[in-house]
């Protein structure tokens, strides 16, 4: 048992993944279902035991989000971070959502804290899509320069703080509701730091910080006190006078045409960050960095899926967009090489590190597909297959529901078929207990059969994908449709006018009101 309550896989990881020297790559087939997450949990735990940071780079962006939840189930002691994509196409004329910028800056800061004995900042594993790993970044010195802290009972010059916030890219607003904003009301300063989940209210007594409290951005009510606040930059580039002057000078050197006819160039001169400015980031710095500069030389890499094909596809699309947009005189663009690593440069940087490659779909002895457990929806015993299997298999069986609500629904269905598994709080609790069959809650996408290399014990992880013969993608789509339906309903209601006919639905019966 791990000290944090999670079963420690690291001791048997070497039986599956031997120690990988720096600069070498070890390849394993990608196992079926969500077994890839358990395999990666093994690898990350082994690296963490050696005080090494691990970066998991996925060929498919959807796998980054999936693995975040699944790694937390298989190894809950790991400190996991995601470095998200901007979720814009190269050369788009609109900027990424502020929440994405906030998460990106917070992750970069946490990566820089690795190994500095900063419990609040450290991270054990960072997840990112392969195309995101290509994007050139601000150098680490930028974060160091534009990040600052202040504490309770410290001296704080209000004018100097407002100046710092403005230079760091924060917006002055009347009411703070999202990251990158601040408001000043008398001796109160409300601010929402980038990378923070909550905003803070700073109460000044003269030139001293009297108290710092979090507050609810919806109700604006103060919540609980905190001893200090860390402020990350409001953007991934600087906007002070020196930075804007340097941007304009580099523009004149590297971009053809008359800059005075380009709105973006003129906006920078007046301190306006035009939408899509992220795709001009190299003009803010003498030299850009890459994600590898933040990971450090000692980090280990896990390359998940067909990375080479994903990068090739990304570069084909990016070059095509550049070819199509490069002749716009009102918005000249930089060549792709200035904004992104080439695939060969990415792999050259990878080759400095110890790498685990998980790719292909060859059969694996330690992880395999499950038998057919699908529900017979029209039959008298819909769960007959599962019931028969649980009663005969020598392996331990853990049913995994996506949410607590889904677990309750599944338990009712199981009890109707005289199947009553006990509930367990975690995988560690199941492994430590004597139950042959149990049910837990975790966001596993697909089930699998896992044989423990160390002692040859086996566990079958069964999800709703197997029981109801639906793909995880279809379940996510249904959830998104439900959200969309609610959003559409709210929009429709907001557009109603007095006197408009509406349908009131009550217990399934619609009538005009």
Short mmCIF file of C-alpha atoms in Angstrom, two decimals:
data_model
loop_
_atom_site.label_atom_id
_atom_site.label_comp_id
_atom_site.label_asym_id
_atom_site.label_seq_id
_atom_site.Cartn_x
_atom_site.Cartn_y
_atom_site.Cartn_z
CA UNK A 1 0.00 0.00 0.00
CA UNK A 2 1.17 3.48 -0.91
CA UNK A 3 1.39 6.12 1.80
CA UNK A 4 -1.40 8.07 0.07
CA UNK A 5 -3.72 5.07 0.03
CA UNK A 6 -3.07 4.04 -3.58
CA UNK A 7 -1.67 0.70 -4.58
CA UNK A 8 1.96 1.25 -5.54
CA UNK A 9 2.69 -0.25 -8.92
CA UNK A 10 6.29 0.95 -9.14
CA UNK A 11 7.74 -2.16 -7.51
CA UNK A 12 6.52 -4.40 -10.33
CA UNK A 13 6.86 -1.86 -13.13
CA UNK A 14 10.31 -3.12 -14.06
CA UNK A 15 8.80 -6.49 -14.96
CA UNK A 16 6.81 -4.74 -17.68
CA UNK A 17 9.03 -1.74 -18.44
CA UNK A 18 12.75 -2.09 -17.73
CA UNK A 19 14.78 0.98 -16.71
CA UNK A 20 15.27 3.14 -19.81
CA UNK A 21 18.59 5.02 -20.06
CA UNK A 22 18.71 8.64 -21.16
CA UNK A 23 18.58 8.92 -24.92
CA UNK A 24 17.03 5.45 -25.42
CA UNK A 25 13.53 4.33 -26.39
CA UNK A 26 11.60 1.27 -25.24
CA UNK A 27 8.49 0.31 -27.24
CA UNK A 28 5.44 -1.61 -26.06
CA UNK A 29 2.24 -2.39 -27.94
CA UNK A 30 -0.72 -0.21 -27.02
CA UNK A 31 -2.97 -2.50 -24.95
CA UNK A 32 -6.69 -2.84 -25.40
CA UNK A 33 -9.25 -0.49 -23.86
CA UNK A 34 -8.10 1.71 -21.00
CA UNK A 35 -5.23 -0.61 -20.13
CA UNK A 36 -2.93 1.98 -21.70
CA UNK A 37 -3.69 4.27 -18.75
CA UNK A 38 -2.70 1.55 -16.27
CA UNK A 39 0.48 0.90 -18.23
CA UNK A 40 1.36 4.61 -18.21
CA UNK A 41 0.56 4.82 -14.50
CA UNK A 42 3.19 2.13 -13.94
CA UNK A 43 5.73 4.07 -15.96
CA UNK A 44 5.05 7.40 -14.26
CA UNK A 45 5.20 5.87 -10.79
CA UNK A 46 8.59 4.34 -11.57
CA UNK A 47 9.89 7.74 -12.76
CA UNK A 48 8.40 9.56 -9.77
CA UNK A 49 10.18 7.15 -7.44
CA UNK A 50 13.41 8.41 -9.02
CA UNK A 51 12.22 12.03 -8.62
CA UNK A 52 11.84 12.42 -12.37
CA UNK A 53 9.14 14.39 -14.14
CA UNK A 54 7.22 12.55 -16.88
CA UNK A 55 5.60 14.06 -19.97
CA UNK A 56 2.94 12.02 -21.77
CA UNK A 57 2.49 13.16 -25.39
CA UNK A 58 -0.57 11.77 -27.16
CA UNK A 59 -1.17 11.48 -30.89
CA UNK A 60 -4.90 12.11 -30.39
CA UNK A 61 -5.95 15.19 -28.35
CA UNK A 62 -8.93 13.27 -26.93
CA UNK A 63 -6.55 10.79 -25.30
CA UNK A 64 -4.97 13.60 -23.28
CA UNK A 65 -8.26 14.36 -21.54
CA UNK A 66 -9.13 10.67 -21.14
CA UNK A 67 -5.79 9.78 -19.62
CA UNK A 68 -6.02 12.63 -17.10
CA UNK A 69 -9.00 11.01 -15.38
CA UNK A 70 -7.85 7.42 -15.82
CA UNK A 71 -4.35 8.02 -14.43
CA UNK A 72 -5.95 9.58 -11.35
CA UNK A 73 -7.92 6.35 -10.81
CA UNK A 74 -4.98 3.99 -11.23
CA UNK A 75 -2.47 6.17 -9.35
CA UNK A 76 -4.33 8.79 -7.26
CA UNK A 77 -1.14 9.89 -5.51
CA UNK A 78 0.26 11.36 -8.73
CA UNK A 79 0.18 15.12 -9.19
CA UNK A 80 -1.19 15.45 -12.71
CA UNK A 81 -1.19 18.52 -14.95
CA UNK A 82 -2.49 19.08 -18.47
CA UNK A 83 -0.86 21.46 -20.93
CA UNK A 84 -3.88 22.23 -23.10
CA UNK A 85 -3.97 23.26 -26.72
CA UNK A 86 -5.03 26.78 -27.72
CA UNK A 87 -7.92 25.07 -29.53
CA UNK A 88 -7.55 27.43 -32.47
CA UNK A 89 -6.31 26.67 -35.97
CA UNK A 90 -2.91 28.05 -37.03
CA UNK A 91 -3.22 31.71 -38.06
CA UNK A 92 -6.77 32.05 -36.72
CA UNK A 93 -7.92 35.65 -36.27
CA UNK A 94 -9.27 35.08 -32.77
CA UNK A 95 -7.46 34.34 -29.53
CA UNK A 96 -7.74 31.26 -27.30
CA UNK A 97 -10.21 31.28 -24.43
CA UNK A 98 -8.85 32.97 -21.33
CA UNK A 99 -9.37 29.81 -19.26
CA UNK A 100 -7.06 27.87 -21.60
CA UNK A 101 -4.38 30.56 -21.34
CA UNK A 102 -4.75 30.45 -17.56
CA UNK A 103 -4.33 26.66 -17.45
CA UNK A 104 -1.35 26.76 -19.81
CA UNK A 105 0.47 29.38 -17.74
CA UNK A 106 -0.29 27.53 -14.49
CA UNK A 107 1.10 24.29 -15.94
CA UNK A 108 4.26 25.96 -17.24
CA UNK A 109 4.81 27.50 -13.80
CA UNK A 110 4.33 24.13 -12.08
CA UNK A 111 6.84 22.52 -14.45
CA UNK A 112 9.41 25.15 -13.55
CA UNK A 113 8.89 24.39 -9.84
CA UNK A 114 9.69 20.70 -10.24
CA UNK A 115 12.55 19.73 -7.97
CA UNK A 116 12.44 22.99 -5.99
CA UNK A 117 10.70 21.48 -2.94
CA UNK A 118 7.58 23.48 -3.71
CA UNK A 119 4.74 21.18 -2.69
CA UNK A 120 2.15 23.60 -4.04
CA UNK A 121 3.77 23.86 -7.44
CA UNK A 122 5.30 20.49 -8.25
CA UNK A 123 3.89 18.06 -10.78
CA UNK A 124 4.70 14.41 -11.41
CA UNK A 125 3.25 14.02 -14.88
CA UNK A 126 2.12 16.47 -17.54
CA UNK A 127 -0.17 15.43 -20.40
CA UNK A 128 -0.39 17.15 -23.79
CA UNK A 129 -1.39 16.49 -27.40
CA UNK A 130 1.49 16.05 -29.85
CA UNK A 131 0.50 19.09 -31.93
CA UNK A 132 0.50 21.23 -28.75
CA UNK A 133 4.05 20.11 -27.99
CA UNK A 134 5.17 21.67 -31.30
CA UNK A 135 4.10 25.21 -30.42
CA UNK A 136 6.95 27.58 -29.65
CA UNK A 137 6.59 29.24 -26.24
CA UNK A 138 7.73 32.23 -24.26
CA UNK A 139 11.09 31.56 -22.58
CA UNK A 140 11.04 30.56 -18.89
CA UNK A 141 12.59 33.94 -18.01
CA UNK A 142 9.32 35.58 -19.07
CA UNK A 143 7.36 33.72 -16.37
CA UNK A 144 10.03 34.46 -13.80
CA UNK A 145 9.95 38.17 -14.59
CA UNK A 146 6.17 38.65 -14.72
CA UNK A 147 5.14 36.41 -11.80
CA UNK A 148 4.97 37.95 -8.34
CA UNK A 149 3.65 37.11 -4.88
CA UNK A 150 2.36 39.14 -1.99
CA UNK A 151 1.42 38.07 1.53
CA UNK A 152 -0.69 39.17 4.44
CA UNK A 153 0.86 41.98 6.56
CA UNK A 154 3.26 42.85 3.74
CA UNK A 155 3.69 46.42 2.54
CA UNK A 156 1.83 46.93 -0.75
CA UNK A 157 1.77 50.05 -2.87
CA UNK A 158 -1.64 50.16 -4.53
CA UNK A 159 -0.48 52.26 -7.48
CA UNK A 160 2.53 49.99 -8.04
CA UNK A 161 0.29 46.88 -7.90
CA UNK A 162 -2.12 48.33 -10.49
CA UNK A 163 0.85 49.17 -12.69
CA UNK A 164 2.22 45.63 -12.36
CA UNK A 165 -1.16 44.11 -13.14
CA UNK A 166 -1.51 46.23 -16.25
CA UNK A 167 1.99 45.35 -17.45
CA UNK A 168 1.28 41.67 -16.79
CA UNK A 169 -1.71 41.86 -19.13
CA UNK A 170 -4.58 42.00 -16.60
CA UNK A 171 -7.75 43.87 -17.54
CA UNK A 172 -9.21 46.55 -15.26
CA UNK A 173 -12.96 45.88 -14.87
CA UNK A 174 -15.81 47.01 -12.65
CA UNK A 175 -16.52 43.45 -11.41
CA UNK A 176 -14.12 40.49 -11.49
CA UNK A 177 -15.60 37.32 -12.98
CA UNK A 178 -12.83 35.51 -14.93
CA UNK A 179 -9.03 34.95 -14.86
CA UNK A 180 -6.91 37.90 -15.94
CA UNK A 181 -9.15 40.62 -14.43
CA UNK A 182 -8.84 43.02 -11.48
CA UNK A 183 -10.99 45.71 -9.89
CA UNK A 184 -10.22 48.42 -7.33
CA UNK A 185 -12.83 49.81 -4.92
CA UNK A 186 -11.42 52.04 -2.21
CA UNK A 187 -9.15 49.91 -0.03
CA UNK A 188 -10.31 46.66 -1.66
CA UNK A 189 -8.59 45.06 -4.63
CA UNK A 190 -10.32 42.13 -6.34
CA UNK A 191 -8.19 40.08 -8.69
CA UNK A 192 -8.47 36.76 -10.51
CA UNK A 193 -4.94 35.40 -11.08
CA UNK A 194 -4.19 33.36 -14.18
CA UNK A 195 -3.94 29.70 -13.27
CA UNK A 196 -6.13 30.13 -10.19
CA UNK A 197 -9.47 28.39 -9.64
CA UNK A 198 -10.81 31.24 -7.51
CA UNK A 199 -10.45 35.04 -7.35
CA UNK A 200 -9.04 36.90 -4.34
CA UNK A 201 -10.06 40.00 -2.41
CA UNK A 202 -7.20 42.00 -0.91
CA UNK A 203 -8.14 44.36 1.91
CA UNK A 204 -5.59 47.13 2.44
CA UNK A 205 -5.08 49.03 5.66
CA UNK A 206 -3.05 52.00 4.57
CA UNK A 207 -0.14 50.57 2.62
CA UNK A 208 -0.29 47.15 4.30
CA UNK A 209 -2.16 43.98 3.28
CA UNK A 210 -4.65 43.55 6.12
CA UNK A 211 -6.30 40.36 4.79
CA UNK A 212 -6.58 38.19 1.69
CA UNK A 213 -9.74 36.18 1.11
CA UNK A 214 -11.16 34.19 -1.73
CA UNK A 215 -14.60 35.17 -3.02
CA UNK A 216 -17.37 33.80 -5.20
CA UNK A 217 -17.36 35.59 -8.58
CA UNK A 218 -21.11 34.93 -9.00
CA UNK A 219 -22.30 36.33 -5.67
CA UNK A 220 -19.21 38.51 -4.98
CA UNK A 221 -19.28 37.24 -1.37
CA UNK A 222 -16.04 36.65 0.49
CA UNK A 223 -15.29 33.02 1.38
CA UNK A 224 -12.18 31.94 3.29
CA UNK A 225 -8.85 33.59 4.16
CA UNK A 226 -5.54 32.68 2.51
CA UNK A 227 -2.03 33.72 3.57
CA UNK A 228 -0.67 34.73 0.13
CA UNK A 229 -1.43 35.12 -3.57
CA UNK A 230 0.71 34.25 -6.61
CA UNK A 231 0.06 36.27 -9.75
CA UNK A 232 1.00 34.78 -13.11
CA UNK A 233 1.09 36.92 -16.26
CA UNK A 234 -2.23 37.65 -17.92
CA UNK A 235 -0.97 36.48 -21.32
CA UNK A 236 1.75 34.27 -22.80
CA UNK A 237 3.67 37.36 -23.95
CA UNK A 238 4.59 40.75 -22.42
CA UNK A 239 2.80 44.00 -23.26
CA UNK A 240 4.95 46.61 -21.50
CA UNK A 241 6.50 49.51 -23.43
CA UNK A 242 9.85 47.79 -24.01
CA UNK A 243 8.22 44.59 -25.26
CA UNK A 244 5.92 46.44 -27.66
CA UNK A 245 8.80 48.51 -29.00
CA UNK A 246 10.84 45.35 -29.57
CA UNK A 247 7.84 43.68 -31.26
CA UNK A 248 7.52 46.55 -33.75
CA UNK A 249 11.25 46.52 -34.48
CA UNK A 250 11.24 42.76 -35.16
CA UNK A 251 8.15 43.17 -37.34
CA UNK A 252 9.96 45.70 -39.55
CA UNK A 253 12.93 43.34 -39.84
CA UNK A 254 11.02 40.14 -40.62
CA UNK A 255 7.72 41.09 -42.25
CA UNK A 256 7.53 42.53 -45.75
CA UNK A 257 5.33 45.48 -46.68
CA UNK A 258 4.36 48.78 -45.10
CA UNK A 259 3.66 48.09 -41.38
CA UNK A 260 1.66 51.31 -40.96
CA UNK A 261 -1.07 49.75 -43.12
CA UNK A 262 -1.42 46.73 -40.82
CA UNK A 263 -3.95 47.10 -38.02
CA UNK A 264 -2.25 44.56 -35.75
CA UNK A 265 1.05 46.48 -35.95
CA UNK A 266 -0.67 49.77 -35.12
CA UNK A 267 -2.66 48.19 -32.27
CA UNK A 268 0.52 46.94 -30.60
CA UNK A 269 1.83 50.52 -30.67
CA UNK A 270 -1.20 51.68 -28.68
CA UNK A 271 -1.12 48.73 -26.24
CA UNK A 272 -3.94 46.69 -27.78
CA UNK A 273 -3.49 42.92 -28.09
CA UNK A 274 -5.41 42.19 -31.31
CA UNK A 275 -7.29 38.89 -31.56
CA UNK A 276 -4.99 36.20 -32.92
CA UNK A 277 -1.84 37.93 -31.65
CA UNK A 278 -0.66 34.54 -30.30
CA UNK A 279 0.46 33.59 -33.81
CA UNK A 280 2.96 36.46 -33.72
CA UNK A 281 4.49 35.39 -30.38
CA UNK A 282 8.08 35.06 -31.73
CA UNK A 283 8.12 38.82 -32.38
CA UNK A 284 7.88 39.50 -28.63
CA UNK A 285 11.16 37.71 -27.79
CA UNK A 286 14.76 37.51 -28.95
CA UNK A 287 14.35 33.73 -28.93
CA UNK A 288 11.41 31.46 -28.20
CA UNK A 289 11.43 28.30 -26.09
CA UNK A 290 9.81 24.89 -26.45
CA UNK A 291 8.02 22.65 -23.97
CA UNK A 292 11.32 20.79 -23.54
CA UNK A 293 12.87 23.90 -21.95
CA UNK A 294 10.21 23.66 -19.23
CA UNK A 295 10.47 19.89 -18.77
CA UNK A 296 14.21 19.92 -18.06
CA UNK A 297 16.94 17.56 -19.23
CA UNK A 298 16.11 14.82 -16.71
CA UNK A 299 12.45 14.35 -17.66
CA UNK A 300 11.15 11.08 -19.07
CA UNK A 301 8.78 10.93 -22.04
CA UNK A 302 5.90 8.63 -22.92
CA UNK A 303 4.86 8.83 -26.58
CA UNK A 304 1.31 7.55 -26.87
CA UNK A 305 -0.10 6.43 -30.20
CA UNK A 306 1.06 7.15 -33.75
CA UNK A 307 2.86 10.41 -32.96
CA UNK A 308 4.71 10.59 -36.28
CA UNK A 309 1.49 10.34 -38.30
CA UNK A 310 -0.23 12.97 -36.14
CA UNK A 311 2.64 15.44 -36.58
CA UNK A 312 2.84 14.79 -40.32
CA UNK A 313 -0.89 15.50 -40.64
CA UNK A 314 -0.58 18.67 -38.54
CA UNK A 315 2.26 20.02 -40.68
CA UNK A 316 0.44 19.24 -43.92
CA UNK A 317 -2.59 21.21 -42.71
CA UNK A 318 -0.47 24.07 -41.34
CA UNK A 319 1.52 24.51 -44.53
CA UNK A 320 -1.70 24.49 -46.54
CA UNK A 321 -3.20 27.20 -44.32
CA UNK A 322 -0.01 29.25 -44.64
CA UNK A 323 -0.05 28.90 -48.44
CA UNK A 324 -3.67 30.06 -48.53
CA UNK A 325 -3.26 33.04 -46.14
CA UNK A 326 0.27 34.31 -46.80
CA UNK A 327 -0.73 36.86 -49.46
CA UNK A 328 -3.09 38.87 -47.23
CA UNK A 329 -1.40 42.29 -47.11
CA UNK A 330 -3.68 43.52 -44.33
CA UNK A 331 -2.60 40.67 -42.07
CA UNK A 332 0.80 39.27 -43.05
CA UNK A 333 1.70 36.03 -41.25
CA UNK A 334 4.89 34.35 -40.07
CA UNK A 335 6.20 31.13 -41.67
CA UNK A 336 5.20 27.90 -39.87
CA UNK A 337 8.82 27.22 -38.87
CA UNK A 338 8.81 30.38 -36.73
CA UNK A 339 5.74 29.23 -34.79
CA UNK A 340 6.10 25.45 -34.57
CA UNK A 341 8.78 22.81 -34.26
CA UNK A 342 9.19 20.65 -37.33
CA UNK A 343 8.45 16.95 -36.66
CA UNK A 344 12.12 16.04 -37.15
CA UNK A 345 13.15 18.75 -34.64
CA UNK A 346 10.58 17.45 -32.16
CA UNK A 347 11.92 13.91 -32.35
CA UNK A 348 15.50 15.18 -32.13
CA UNK A 349 14.61 16.87 -28.82
CA UNK A 350 12.80 13.72 -27.66
CA UNK A 351 15.89 11.61 -28.32
CA UNK A 352 17.77 13.33 -25.51
CA UNK A 353 15.33 11.81 -22.99
CA UNK A 354 14.39 8.33 -21.84
CA UNK A 355 11.32 7.40 -23.88
CA UNK A 356 8.53 4.87 -23.59
CA UNK A 357 6.67 4.48 -26.89
CA UNK A 358 3.19 2.93 -26.67
CA UNK A 359 1.98 2.28 -30.20
CA UNK A 360 0.48 -0.34 -32.48
CA UNK A 361 -2.11 -2.91 -31.45
CA UNK A 362 -0.23 -6.18 -31.14
CA UNK A 363 -1.62 -8.71 -28.62
CA UNK A 364 -0.18 -8.36 -25.12
CA UNK A 365 -0.02 -11.12 -22.53
CA UNK A 366 -0.60 -8.72 -19.66
CA UNK A 367 -3.70 -6.96 -21.03
CA UNK A 368 -6.49 -8.22 -23.25
CA UNK A 369 -10.11 -7.79 -24.31
CA UNK A 370 -13.05 -8.94 -22.21
CA UNK A 371 -15.69 -11.56 -23.09
CA UNK A 372 -19.08 -10.42 -24.34
CA UNK A 373 -21.04 -9.00 -21.39
CA UNK A 374 -23.58 -6.99 -23.40
CA UNK A 375 -27.04 -6.60 -21.93
CA UNK A 376 -29.85 -8.52 -23.65
CA UNK A 377 -32.29 -5.64 -23.63
CA UNK A 378 -35.36 -7.64 -24.65
CA UNK A 379 -34.62 -10.88 -22.80
CA UNK A 380 -36.09 -12.08 -19.51
CA UNK A 381 -32.59 -12.03 -17.94
CA UNK A 382 -30.80 -9.03 -19.48
CA UNK A 383 -27.60 -9.54 -17.46
CA UNK A 384 -27.38 -13.29 -17.90
CA UNK A 385 -23.93 -13.16 -19.56
CA UNK A 386 -22.43 -11.09 -16.76
CA UNK A 387 -24.14 -13.17 -14.07
CA UNK A 388 -22.81 -16.43 -15.49
CA UNK A 389 -19.30 -15.05 -15.92
CA UNK A 390 -19.02 -13.65 -12.40
CA UNK A 391 -20.14 -16.96 -10.97
CA UNK A 392 -17.56 -19.01 -12.87
CA UNK A 393 -14.43 -16.87 -13.38
CA UNK A 394 -11.47 -17.26 -11.07
CA UNK A 395 -10.44 -13.66 -11.72
CA UNK A 396 -11.47 -10.68 -9.65
CA UNK A 397 -14.05 -8.44 -11.33
CA UNK A 398 -14.46 -4.68 -10.84
CA UNK A 399 -17.34 -2.88 -12.53
CA UNK A 400 -16.51 0.80 -13.07
CA UNK A 401 -19.27 3.41 -13.40
CA UNK A 402 -18.53 6.87 -14.77
CA UNK A 403 -20.28 8.79 -11.96
CA UNK A 404 -21.86 8.19 -8.59
CA UNK A 405 -25.28 8.56 -10.20
CA UNK A 406 -24.42 5.95 -12.82
CA UNK A 407 -23.23 3.60 -10.08
CA UNK A 408 -26.61 3.82 -8.36
CA UNK A 409 -28.40 3.14 -11.65
CA UNK A 410 -26.17 0.17 -12.36
CA UNK A 411 -26.65 -1.22 -8.86
CA UNK A 412 -30.43 -1.13 -9.33
CA UNK A 413 -30.10 -2.93 -12.65
CA UNK A 414 -27.74 -5.51 -11.15
CA UNK A 415 -30.00 -6.15 -8.15
CA UNK A 416 -32.92 -6.80 -10.48
CA UNK A 417 -30.80 -9.67 -11.85
CA UNK A 418 -29.84 -10.86 -8.34
CA UNK A 419 -26.30 -9.47 -8.67
CA UNK A 420 -25.25 -7.45 -5.63
CA UNK A 421 -21.62 -6.29 -5.74
CA UNK A 422 -20.31 -4.25 -2.80
CA UNK A 423 -19.20 -0.69 -3.50
CA UNK A 424 -15.52 0.25 -3.05
CA UNK A 425 -14.05 3.74 -2.91
CA UNK A 426 -10.92 3.10 -4.92
CA UNK A 427 -8.85 0.55 -6.78
CA UNK A 428 -6.53 0.34 -3.78
CA UNK A 429 -9.46 -0.55 -1.52
CA UNK A 430 -10.56 -3.28 -3.93
CA UNK A 431 -7.06 -4.75 -4.16
CA UNK A 432 -6.63 -4.67 -0.40
CA UNK A 433 -10.01 -6.31 0.26
CA UNK A 434 -11.26 -9.87 -0.16
CA UNK A 435 -14.16 -9.14 -2.52
CA UNK A 436 -14.20 -11.23 -5.66
CA UNK A 437 -16.61 -8.81 -7.32
CA UNK A 438 -17.23 -5.10 -6.62
CA UNK A 439 -18.25 -1.81 -8.19
CA UNK A 440 -16.41 1.55 -8.14
CA UNK A 441 -16.64 5.01 -9.68
CA UNK A 442 -14.04 6.21 -12.20
CA UNK A 443 -14.03 7.79 -15.68
CA UNK A 444 -12.74 4.69 -17.48
CA UNK A 445 -13.55 4.72 -21.19
CA UNK A 446 -13.26 1.00 -21.98
CA UNK A 447 -12.81 -2.18 -19.98
CA UNK A 448 -9.98 -4.69 -20.19
CA UNK A 449 -8.45 -7.77 -18.64
CA UNK A 450 -5.19 -7.16 -16.75
CA UNK A 451 -2.71 -9.77 -15.52
CA UNK A 452 -0.41 -8.55 -12.76
CA UNK A 453 3.18 -9.27 -13.88
CA UNK A 454 4.48 -9.48 -10.33
CA UNK A 455 2.19 -12.20 -8.97
CA UNK A 456 0.05 -13.24 -11.97
CA UNK A 457 -3.18 -12.18 -10.26
CA UNK A 458 -5.79 -10.89 -12.69
CA UNK A 459 -8.48 -8.22 -12.59
CA UNK A 460 -11.24 -7.66 -15.11
CA UNK A 461 -12.28 -4.00 -15.38
CA UNK A 462 -15.81 -3.80 -16.82
CA UNK A 463 -17.32 -0.48 -17.94
CA UNK A 464 -20.64 0.63 -19.42
CA UNK A 465 -18.99 0.32 -22.84
CA UNK A 466 -19.05 -3.47 -22.50
CA UNK A 467 -22.38 -3.75 -20.70
CA UNK A 468 -24.39 -1.57 -23.06
CA UNK A 469 -22.31 -2.00 -26.24
CA UNK A 470 -21.84 1.75 -26.63
CA UNK A 471 -18.62 3.56 -27.37
CA UNK A 472 -17.20 6.14 -24.93
CA UNK A 473 -17.41 8.68 -27.77
CA UNK A 474 -21.14 8.09 -28.12
CA UNK A 475 -21.68 8.54 -24.38
CA UNK A 476 -19.70 11.79 -24.41
CA UNK A 477 -21.70 12.97 -27.43
CA UNK A 478 -24.96 12.34 -25.59
CA UNK A 479 -23.71 14.35 -22.61
CA UNK A 480 -22.69 17.20 -24.93
CA UNK A 481 -26.09 17.09 -26.63
CA UNK A 482 -27.78 17.34 -23.24
CA UNK A 483 -25.67 20.40 -22.41
CA UNK A 484 -26.42 21.86 -25.85
CA UNK A 485 -30.14 21.28 -25.32
CA UNK A 486 -30.00 23.15 -22.01
CA UNK A 487 -28.02 26.00 -23.58
CA UNK A 488 -30.49 26.17 -26.47
CA UNK A 489 -33.40 26.23 -24.01
CA UNK A 490 -31.85 29.12 -22.07
CA UNK A 491 -31.20 30.99 -25.31
CA UNK A 492 -34.78 30.43 -26.47
CA UNK A 493 -36.16 31.66 -23.13
CA UNK A 494 -33.98 34.76 -23.25
CA UNK A 495 -35.44 35.68 -26.64
CA UNK A 496 -39.09 35.40 -25.56
CA UNK A 497 -41.26 38.51 -25.61
CA UNK A 498 -44.46 39.25 -23.73
CA UNK A 499 -47.37 37.77 -25.65
CA UNK A 500 -45.39 35.03 -27.44
CA UNK A 501 -47.09 31.58 -27.41
CA UNK A 502 -45.13 28.92 -25.54
CA UNK A 503 -45.56 25.22 -24.80
CA UNK A 504 -45.66 24.28 -21.13
CA UNK A 505 -44.66 20.66 -20.54
CA UNK A 506 -46.02 19.06 -17.39
CA UNK A 507 -45.59 15.32 -16.71
CA UNK A 508 -45.04 14.67 -20.41
CA UNK A 509 -48.20 16.51 -21.56
CA UNK A 510 -47.69 19.64 -23.66
CA UNK A 511 -50.23 22.43 -23.76
CA UNK A 512 -50.26 25.98 -25.06
CA UNK A 513 -50.36 28.70 -22.46
#
